[in-house]
Coordinates of C-alpha atoms in Angstrom, one line a residue:
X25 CA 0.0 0.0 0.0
X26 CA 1.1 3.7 -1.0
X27 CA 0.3 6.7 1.2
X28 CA 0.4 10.2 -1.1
X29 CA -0.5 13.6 -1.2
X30 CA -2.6 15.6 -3.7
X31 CA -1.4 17.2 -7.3
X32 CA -1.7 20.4 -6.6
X33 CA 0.0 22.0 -9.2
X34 CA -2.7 23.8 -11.3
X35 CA -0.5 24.3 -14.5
X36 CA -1.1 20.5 -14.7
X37 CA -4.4 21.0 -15.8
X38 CA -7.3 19.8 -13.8
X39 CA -9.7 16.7 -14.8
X40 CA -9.6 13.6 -15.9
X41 CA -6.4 13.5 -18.3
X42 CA -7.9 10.0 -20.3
X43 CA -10.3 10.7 -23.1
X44 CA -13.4 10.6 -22.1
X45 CA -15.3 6.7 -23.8
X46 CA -18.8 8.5 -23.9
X47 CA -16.8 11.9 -25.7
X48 CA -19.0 11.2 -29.0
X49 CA -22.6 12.4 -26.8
X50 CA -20.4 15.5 -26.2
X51 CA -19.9 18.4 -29.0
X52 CA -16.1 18.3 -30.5
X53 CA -16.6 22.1 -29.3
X54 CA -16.9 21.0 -25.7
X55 CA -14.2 18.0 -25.8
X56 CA -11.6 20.8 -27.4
X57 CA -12.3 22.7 -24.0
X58 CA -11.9 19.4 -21.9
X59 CA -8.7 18.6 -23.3
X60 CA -7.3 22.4 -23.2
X61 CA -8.7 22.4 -19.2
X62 CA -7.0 18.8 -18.7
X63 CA -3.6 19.4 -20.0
X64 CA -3.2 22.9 -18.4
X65 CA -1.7 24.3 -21.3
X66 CA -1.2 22.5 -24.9
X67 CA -1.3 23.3 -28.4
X68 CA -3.7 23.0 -31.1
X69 CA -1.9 19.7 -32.8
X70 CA -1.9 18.1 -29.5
X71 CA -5.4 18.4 -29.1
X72 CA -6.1 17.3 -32.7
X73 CA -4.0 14.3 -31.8
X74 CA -5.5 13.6 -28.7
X75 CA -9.2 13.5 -29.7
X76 CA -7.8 12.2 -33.2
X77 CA -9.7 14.9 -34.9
X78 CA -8.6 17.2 -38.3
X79 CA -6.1 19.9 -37.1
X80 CA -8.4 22.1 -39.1
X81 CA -11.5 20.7 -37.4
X82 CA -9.5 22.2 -33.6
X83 CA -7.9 26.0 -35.2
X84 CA -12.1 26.7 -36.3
X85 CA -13.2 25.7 -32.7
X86 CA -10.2 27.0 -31.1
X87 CA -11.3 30.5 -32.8
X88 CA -15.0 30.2 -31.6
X89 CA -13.4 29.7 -27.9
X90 CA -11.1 32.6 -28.0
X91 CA -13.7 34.6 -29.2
X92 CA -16.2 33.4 -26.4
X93 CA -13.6 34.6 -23.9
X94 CA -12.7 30.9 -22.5
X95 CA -9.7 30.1 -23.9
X96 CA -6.8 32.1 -24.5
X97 CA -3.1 32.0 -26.2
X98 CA 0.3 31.7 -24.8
X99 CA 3.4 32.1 -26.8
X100 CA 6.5 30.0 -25.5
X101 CA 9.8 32.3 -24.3
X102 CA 11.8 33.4 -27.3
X103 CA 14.6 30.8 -26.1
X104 CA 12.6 27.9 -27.3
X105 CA 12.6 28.7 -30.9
X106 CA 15.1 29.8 -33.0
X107 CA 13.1 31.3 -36.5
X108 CA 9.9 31.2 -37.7
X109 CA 6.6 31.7 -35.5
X110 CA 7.0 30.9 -31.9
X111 CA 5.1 28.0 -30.7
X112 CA 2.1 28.7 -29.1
X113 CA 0.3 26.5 -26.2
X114 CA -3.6 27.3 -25.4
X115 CA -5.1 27.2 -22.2
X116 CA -8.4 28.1 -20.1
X117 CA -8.7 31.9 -19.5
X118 CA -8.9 31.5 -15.6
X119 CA -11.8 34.3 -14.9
X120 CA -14.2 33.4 -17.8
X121 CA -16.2 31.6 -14.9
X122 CA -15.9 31.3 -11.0
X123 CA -18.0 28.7 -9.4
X124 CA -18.0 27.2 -5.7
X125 CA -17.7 24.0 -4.2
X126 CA -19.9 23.3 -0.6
X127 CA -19.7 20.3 1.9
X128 CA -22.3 20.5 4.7
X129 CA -21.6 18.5 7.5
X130 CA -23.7 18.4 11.5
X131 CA -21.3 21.4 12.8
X132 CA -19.5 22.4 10.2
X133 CA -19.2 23.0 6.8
X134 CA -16.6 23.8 4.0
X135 CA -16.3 26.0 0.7
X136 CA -13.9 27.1 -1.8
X137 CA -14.7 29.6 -4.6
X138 CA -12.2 28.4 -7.9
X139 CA -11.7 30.0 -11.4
X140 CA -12.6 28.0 -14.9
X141 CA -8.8 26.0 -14.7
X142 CA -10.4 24.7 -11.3
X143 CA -7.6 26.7 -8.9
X144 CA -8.8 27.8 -5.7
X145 CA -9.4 31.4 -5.3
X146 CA -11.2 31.6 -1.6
X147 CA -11.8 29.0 1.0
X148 CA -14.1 29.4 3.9
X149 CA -15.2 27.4 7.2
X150 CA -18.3 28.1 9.3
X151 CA -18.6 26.5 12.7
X152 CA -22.6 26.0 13.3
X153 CA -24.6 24.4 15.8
X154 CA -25.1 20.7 15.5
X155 CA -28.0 18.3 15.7
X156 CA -30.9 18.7 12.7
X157 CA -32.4 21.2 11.0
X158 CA -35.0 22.3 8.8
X159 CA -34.4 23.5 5.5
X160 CA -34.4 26.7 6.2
X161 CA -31.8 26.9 8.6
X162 CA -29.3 25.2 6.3
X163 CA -30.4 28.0 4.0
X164 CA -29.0 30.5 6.7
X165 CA -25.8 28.5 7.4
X166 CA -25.3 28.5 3.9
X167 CA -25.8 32.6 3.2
X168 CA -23.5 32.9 5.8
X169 CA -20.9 30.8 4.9
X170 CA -21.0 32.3 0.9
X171 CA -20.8 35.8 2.4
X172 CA -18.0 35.0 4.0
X173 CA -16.2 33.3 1.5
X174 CA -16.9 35.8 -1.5
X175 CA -15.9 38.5 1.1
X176 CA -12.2 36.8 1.0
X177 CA -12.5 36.6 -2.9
X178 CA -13.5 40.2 -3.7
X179 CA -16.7 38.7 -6.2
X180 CA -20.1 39.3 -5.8
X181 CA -22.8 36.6 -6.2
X182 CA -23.4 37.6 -9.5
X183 CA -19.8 36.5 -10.6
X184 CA -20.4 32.9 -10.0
X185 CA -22.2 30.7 -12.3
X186 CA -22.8 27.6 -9.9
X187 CA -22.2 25.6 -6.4
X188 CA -22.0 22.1 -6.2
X189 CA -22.6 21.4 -2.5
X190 CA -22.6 17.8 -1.4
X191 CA -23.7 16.3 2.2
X192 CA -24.2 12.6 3.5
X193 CA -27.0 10.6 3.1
X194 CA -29.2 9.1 0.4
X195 CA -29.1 11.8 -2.3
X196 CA -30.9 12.1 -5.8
X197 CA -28.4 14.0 -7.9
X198 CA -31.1 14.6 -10.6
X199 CA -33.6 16.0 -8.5
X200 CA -32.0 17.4 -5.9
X201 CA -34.4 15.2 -3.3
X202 CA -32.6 14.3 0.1
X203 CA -34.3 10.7 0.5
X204 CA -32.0 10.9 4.4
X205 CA -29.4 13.2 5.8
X206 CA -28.4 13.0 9.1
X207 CA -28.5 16.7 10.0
X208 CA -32.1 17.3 8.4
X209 CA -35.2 16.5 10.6
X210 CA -37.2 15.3 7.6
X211 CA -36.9 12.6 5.5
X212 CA -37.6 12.9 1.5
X213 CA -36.5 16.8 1.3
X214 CA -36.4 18.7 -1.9
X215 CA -33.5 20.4 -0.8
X216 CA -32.1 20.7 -4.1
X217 CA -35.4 22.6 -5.7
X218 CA -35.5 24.3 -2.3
X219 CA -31.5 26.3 -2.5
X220 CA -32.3 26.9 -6.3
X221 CA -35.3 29.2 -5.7
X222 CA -33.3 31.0 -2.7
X223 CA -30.3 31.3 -4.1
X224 CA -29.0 33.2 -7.4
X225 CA -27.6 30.6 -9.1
X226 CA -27.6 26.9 -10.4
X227 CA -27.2 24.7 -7.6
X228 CA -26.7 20.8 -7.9
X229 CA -26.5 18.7 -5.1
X230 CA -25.3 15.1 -4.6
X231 CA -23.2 12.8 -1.9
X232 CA -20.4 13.9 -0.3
X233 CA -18.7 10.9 -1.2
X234 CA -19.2 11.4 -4.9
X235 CA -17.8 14.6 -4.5
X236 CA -14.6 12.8 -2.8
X237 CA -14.8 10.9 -5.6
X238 CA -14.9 13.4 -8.1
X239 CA -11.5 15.1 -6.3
X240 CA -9.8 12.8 -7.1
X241 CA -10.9 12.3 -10.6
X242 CA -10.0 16.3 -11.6
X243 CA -7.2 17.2 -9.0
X244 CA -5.8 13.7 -7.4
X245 CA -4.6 10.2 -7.7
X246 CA -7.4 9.2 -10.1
X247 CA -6.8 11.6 -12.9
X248 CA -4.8 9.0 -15.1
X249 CA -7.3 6.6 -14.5
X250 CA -10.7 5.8 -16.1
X251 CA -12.3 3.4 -13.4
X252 CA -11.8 3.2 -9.6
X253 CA -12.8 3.6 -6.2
X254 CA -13.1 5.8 -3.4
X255 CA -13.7 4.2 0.4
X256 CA -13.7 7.0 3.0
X257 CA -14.5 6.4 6.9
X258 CA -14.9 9.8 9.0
X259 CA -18.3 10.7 11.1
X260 CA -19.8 7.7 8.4
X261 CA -18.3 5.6 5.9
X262 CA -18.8 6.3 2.1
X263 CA -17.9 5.3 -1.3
X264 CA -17.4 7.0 -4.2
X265 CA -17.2 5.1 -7.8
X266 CA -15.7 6.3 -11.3
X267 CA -16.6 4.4 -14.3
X268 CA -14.9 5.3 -18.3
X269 CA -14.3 8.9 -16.2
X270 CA -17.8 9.6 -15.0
X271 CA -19.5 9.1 -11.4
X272 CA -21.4 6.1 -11.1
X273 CA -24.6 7.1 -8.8
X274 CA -26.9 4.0 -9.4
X275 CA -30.3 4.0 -11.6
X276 CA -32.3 6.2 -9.2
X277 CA -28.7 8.1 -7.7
X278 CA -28.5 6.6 -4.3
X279 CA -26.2 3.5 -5.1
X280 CA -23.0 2.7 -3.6
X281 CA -23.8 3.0 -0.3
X282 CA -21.1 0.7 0.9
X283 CA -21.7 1.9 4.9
X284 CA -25.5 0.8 4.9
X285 CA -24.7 -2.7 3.4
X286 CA -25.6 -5.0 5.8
X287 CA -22.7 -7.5 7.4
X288 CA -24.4 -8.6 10.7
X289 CA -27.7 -9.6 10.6
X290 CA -29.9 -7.6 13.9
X291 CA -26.3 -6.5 14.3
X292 CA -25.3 -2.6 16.2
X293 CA -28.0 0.1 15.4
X294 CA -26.9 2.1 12.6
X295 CA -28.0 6.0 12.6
X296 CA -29.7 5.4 9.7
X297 CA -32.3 3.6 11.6
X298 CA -31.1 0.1 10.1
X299 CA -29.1 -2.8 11.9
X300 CA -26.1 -4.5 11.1
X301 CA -24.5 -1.9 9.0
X302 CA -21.1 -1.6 8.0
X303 CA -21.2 2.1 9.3
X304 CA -22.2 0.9 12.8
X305 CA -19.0 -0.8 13.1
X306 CA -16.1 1.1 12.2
X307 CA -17.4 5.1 11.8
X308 CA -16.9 7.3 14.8
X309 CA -19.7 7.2 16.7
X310 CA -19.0 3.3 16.4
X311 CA -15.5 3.6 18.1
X312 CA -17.2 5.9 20.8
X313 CA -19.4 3.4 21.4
X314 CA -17.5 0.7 22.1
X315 CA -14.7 3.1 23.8
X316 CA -17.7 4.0 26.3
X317 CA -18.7 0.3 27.1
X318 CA -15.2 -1.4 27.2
X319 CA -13.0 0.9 28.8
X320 CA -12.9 1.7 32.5
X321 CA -13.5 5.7 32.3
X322 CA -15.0 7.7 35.1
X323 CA -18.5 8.7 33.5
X324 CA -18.6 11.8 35.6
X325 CA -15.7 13.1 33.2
X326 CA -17.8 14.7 29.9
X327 CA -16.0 14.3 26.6
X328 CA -16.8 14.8 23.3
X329 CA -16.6 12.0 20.5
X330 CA -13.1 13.5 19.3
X331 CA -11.3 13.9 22.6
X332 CA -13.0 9.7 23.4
X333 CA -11.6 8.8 19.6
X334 CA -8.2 10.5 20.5
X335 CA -7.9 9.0 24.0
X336 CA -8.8 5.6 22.6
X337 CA -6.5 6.0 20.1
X338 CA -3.4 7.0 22.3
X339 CA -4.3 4.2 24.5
X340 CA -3.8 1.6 22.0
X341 CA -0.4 2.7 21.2
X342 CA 0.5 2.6 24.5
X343 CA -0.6 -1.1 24.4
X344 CA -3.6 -0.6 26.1
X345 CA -5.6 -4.3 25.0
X346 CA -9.3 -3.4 25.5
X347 CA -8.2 0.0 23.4
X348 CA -6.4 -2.2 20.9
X349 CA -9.4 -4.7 20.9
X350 CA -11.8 -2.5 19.3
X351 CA -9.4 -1.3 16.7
X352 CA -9.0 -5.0 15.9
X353 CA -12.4 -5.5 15.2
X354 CA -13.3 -2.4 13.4
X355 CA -10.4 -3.1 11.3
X356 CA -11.8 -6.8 10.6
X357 CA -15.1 -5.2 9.7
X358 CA -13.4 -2.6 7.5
X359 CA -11.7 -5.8 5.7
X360 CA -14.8 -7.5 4.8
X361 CA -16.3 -4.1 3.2
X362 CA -13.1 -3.5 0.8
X363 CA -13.2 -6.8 0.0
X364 CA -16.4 -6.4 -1.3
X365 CA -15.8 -3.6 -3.1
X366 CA -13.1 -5.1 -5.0
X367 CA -15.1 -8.2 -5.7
X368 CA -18.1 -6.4 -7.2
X369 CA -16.5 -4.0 -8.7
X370 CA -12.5 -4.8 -9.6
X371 CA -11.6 -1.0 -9.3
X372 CA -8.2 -0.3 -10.7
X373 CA -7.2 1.7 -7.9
X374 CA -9.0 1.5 -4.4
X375 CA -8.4 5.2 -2.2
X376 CA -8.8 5.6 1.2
X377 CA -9.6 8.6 2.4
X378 CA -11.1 10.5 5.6
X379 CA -9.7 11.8 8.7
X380 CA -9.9 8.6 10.5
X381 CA -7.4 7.0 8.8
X382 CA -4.6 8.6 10.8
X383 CA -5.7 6.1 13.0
X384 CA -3.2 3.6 11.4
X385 CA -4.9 0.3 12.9
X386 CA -8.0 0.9 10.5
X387 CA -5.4 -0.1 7.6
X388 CA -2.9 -2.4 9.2
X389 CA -1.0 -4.9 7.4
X390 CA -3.9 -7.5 9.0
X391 CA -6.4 -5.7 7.6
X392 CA -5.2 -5.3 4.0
X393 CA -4.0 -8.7 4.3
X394 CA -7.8 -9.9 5.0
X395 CA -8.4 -7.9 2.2
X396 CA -6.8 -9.8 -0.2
X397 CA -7.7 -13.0 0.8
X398 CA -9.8 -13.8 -1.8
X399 CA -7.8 -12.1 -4.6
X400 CA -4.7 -14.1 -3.3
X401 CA -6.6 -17.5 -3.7
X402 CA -7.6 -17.3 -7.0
X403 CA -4.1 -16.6 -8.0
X404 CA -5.1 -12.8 -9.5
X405 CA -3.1 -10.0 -9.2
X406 CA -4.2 -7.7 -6.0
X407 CA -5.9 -4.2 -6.3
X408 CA -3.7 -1.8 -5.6
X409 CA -4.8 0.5 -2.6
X410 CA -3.5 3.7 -1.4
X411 CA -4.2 6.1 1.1
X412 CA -4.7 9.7 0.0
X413 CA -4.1 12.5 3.1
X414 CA -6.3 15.5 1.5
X415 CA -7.3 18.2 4.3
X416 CA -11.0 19.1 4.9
X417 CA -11.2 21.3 1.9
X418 CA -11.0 18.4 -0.5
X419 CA -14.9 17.6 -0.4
X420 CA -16.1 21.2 -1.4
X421 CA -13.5 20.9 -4.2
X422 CA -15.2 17.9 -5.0
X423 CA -18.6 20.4 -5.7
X424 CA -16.5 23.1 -7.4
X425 CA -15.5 19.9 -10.2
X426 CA -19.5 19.5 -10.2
X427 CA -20.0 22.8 -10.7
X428 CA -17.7 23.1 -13.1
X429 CA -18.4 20.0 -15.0
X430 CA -22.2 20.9 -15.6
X431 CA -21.1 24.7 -16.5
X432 CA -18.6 23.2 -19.1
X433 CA -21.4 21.3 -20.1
X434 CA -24.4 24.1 -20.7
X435 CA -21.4 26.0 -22.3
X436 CA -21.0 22.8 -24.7
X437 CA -24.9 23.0 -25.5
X438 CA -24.1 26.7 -26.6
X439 CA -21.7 26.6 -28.6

């Protein structure tokens, strides 16, 4: 296993870097932007090459996007030459569109505000109080969060031309309904149609792990890659899937809910209402649980889930068996789930990601090992799995590469 940090370098480009299987639904218009966005900056006969097009076919678009505004020219030093024309490399003019990418979380949520090549211009965080809501008061979370945030970007609201904002629970892109969400009071919410009327612009909505999942296809690990997937364990556990370069979301877009599979039949009571999910046995509140019953803690002494998952955590180290214990058995749990995922789906790449994977037991040799088994016994080559350390603001990225992945798309309808 591999642990690795984030491209960040935005002269790399941003978004998937394969061409794209299901290109021919898209206009040649919109794949010459793609490829211009995905290679940072390249020149007109590598994009003919790449999308095995006319060069003649690319210089007519390429003059319809410079004239739009979205792409520009940029002439290589005179050192690289030595007569004739200078070569010239095309890129994304970075202010032709500003969106902004949203995770919404119980307590606290996350936002960026990034130009067309997908660079960060802002960042914001708003602490909030926790427990659920009603619509409306997400609403007010989220006004105050975006006035913050376009405060520290010097735009107005009327600059940007969409947020992607993703949350957990059971979440119909498409529509925008919230089947479940853990912070909202109701099931079945239109919240989608619901920030759209209030707000003034597009906004599209889907699961936070998607949104994970979709970091990593425009700005991390999985941009070289055409199928694989993401496995994250924080306040729940999530996965994110990428088929031929797209998100897969399932036929009505609440698939892939890896944490509410069930692996113990009447099993631990999951938040979601269910028992005997995976969730229920190696998220947070699961760890808190069985830090709460196993270990002998005064109860008079109030903590809150982090300081029980840190001292738990510390205690292990220090050898500490019940404390060790329960990492053992989330970590068995956690075993069976990516062996699942690897045996349904045969990702080329498996990520895991979340903040609770500092807590190295989670991913122990034992535990990988376990999640091989199978693989190993057949005689087939194992899945490669890596750990990805991204910071907090990785998920709202995630909803700026929505954002900016349905914008790119109206703008292919138009041109």
């Amino acid at each position: 296993m591999e642990q690795v940090a984030p491209k960040t370098d935005v002269a790399e480009g941003s978004g998937p870097l394969l061409v794209d299987a299901a290109r021919g639904r898209k206009p040649l218009s919109q794949q010459v932007l793609e490829r211009i966005r995905a290679a940072g900056r390249i020149s007109r006969s590598d994009v003919a090459k790449d999308l095995s097009v006319s060069p003649g076919s690319v210089t007519s678009i390429v003059s319809g996007l410079m004239d739009a505004g979205l792409v520009r020219e940029n002439p290589k030093p005179q050192r690289d030459f030595s007569r004739g024309r200078p070569p010239v490399e095309l890129s994304l003019v970075p202010d032709a569109r500003h969106v902004i990418g949203v995770t919404l979380r119980d307590g606290l949520h996350n936002a960026v505000l990034t130009d067309f090549t997908g660079r960060v211009v802002a960042d914001a965080t708003l602490e909030c109080a926790s427990g659920r809501k009603e619509p409306e008061e997400l609403l007010a979370d989220l006004n105050a969060l975006l006035v913050d945030l376009l405060s520290r970007s010097g735009l107005s609201r009327s600059d940007i031309c969409g947020v992607g904002i993703g949350l957990p629970g059971f979440i119909d892109h498409q529509s925008g309904l919230v089947h479940w969400c853990p912070f909202l009071r109701d099931k079945r919410v239109p919240l989608g149609e619901f920030l759209s009327d209030n707000l003034p612009f597009p906004v599209y909505l889907d699961n936070d792990v998607n949104l994970l999942a979709m970091a990593e296809l425009w700005f991390g690990m999985g941009r070289e890659l055409s199928n694989f997937a993401v496995f994250t364990i924080e306040h729940g556990v999530g996965m994110g899937l990428i088929l031929d370069n797209r998100i897969y979301r399932g036929a009505r877009g609440i698939g892939l809910e890896i944490g509410h599979t069930t692996i113990q039949l009447d099993g631990a009571l999951c938040r979601c209402g269910q028992r005997g999910c995976l969730e229920a046995y190696i998220a947070d509140y699961a760890l808190v649980r069985e830090a709460s019953t196993a270990l002998e803690w005064d109860s008079s002494v109030v903590r809150s889930p982090q300081q029980t998952l840190e001292i738990l955590f510390d205690q292990a180290k220090a050898g500490n068996e019940a404390a060790r214990t329960i990492f053992a058995r989330a970590g068995r749990y956690l075993s069976t789930g990516l062996a699942n995922v690897i045996r349904v789906f045969d990702p080329e790449l498996l990520i895991l990601s979340g903040a609770r994977l500092r807590y190295d037991y989670l991913y122990a040799e034992e535990v990988l090992s376990g999640t091989h088994r199978f693989s190993d016994w057949i005689g087939r080559e194992r899945t490669r799995i890596a750990v990805n350390t991204w910071g907090d603001l990785v998920w709202a990225r995630g909803g700026a590469a929505l954002a900016l992945s349905a914008e790119t798309d109206r703008i292919g309808e138009g041109l």
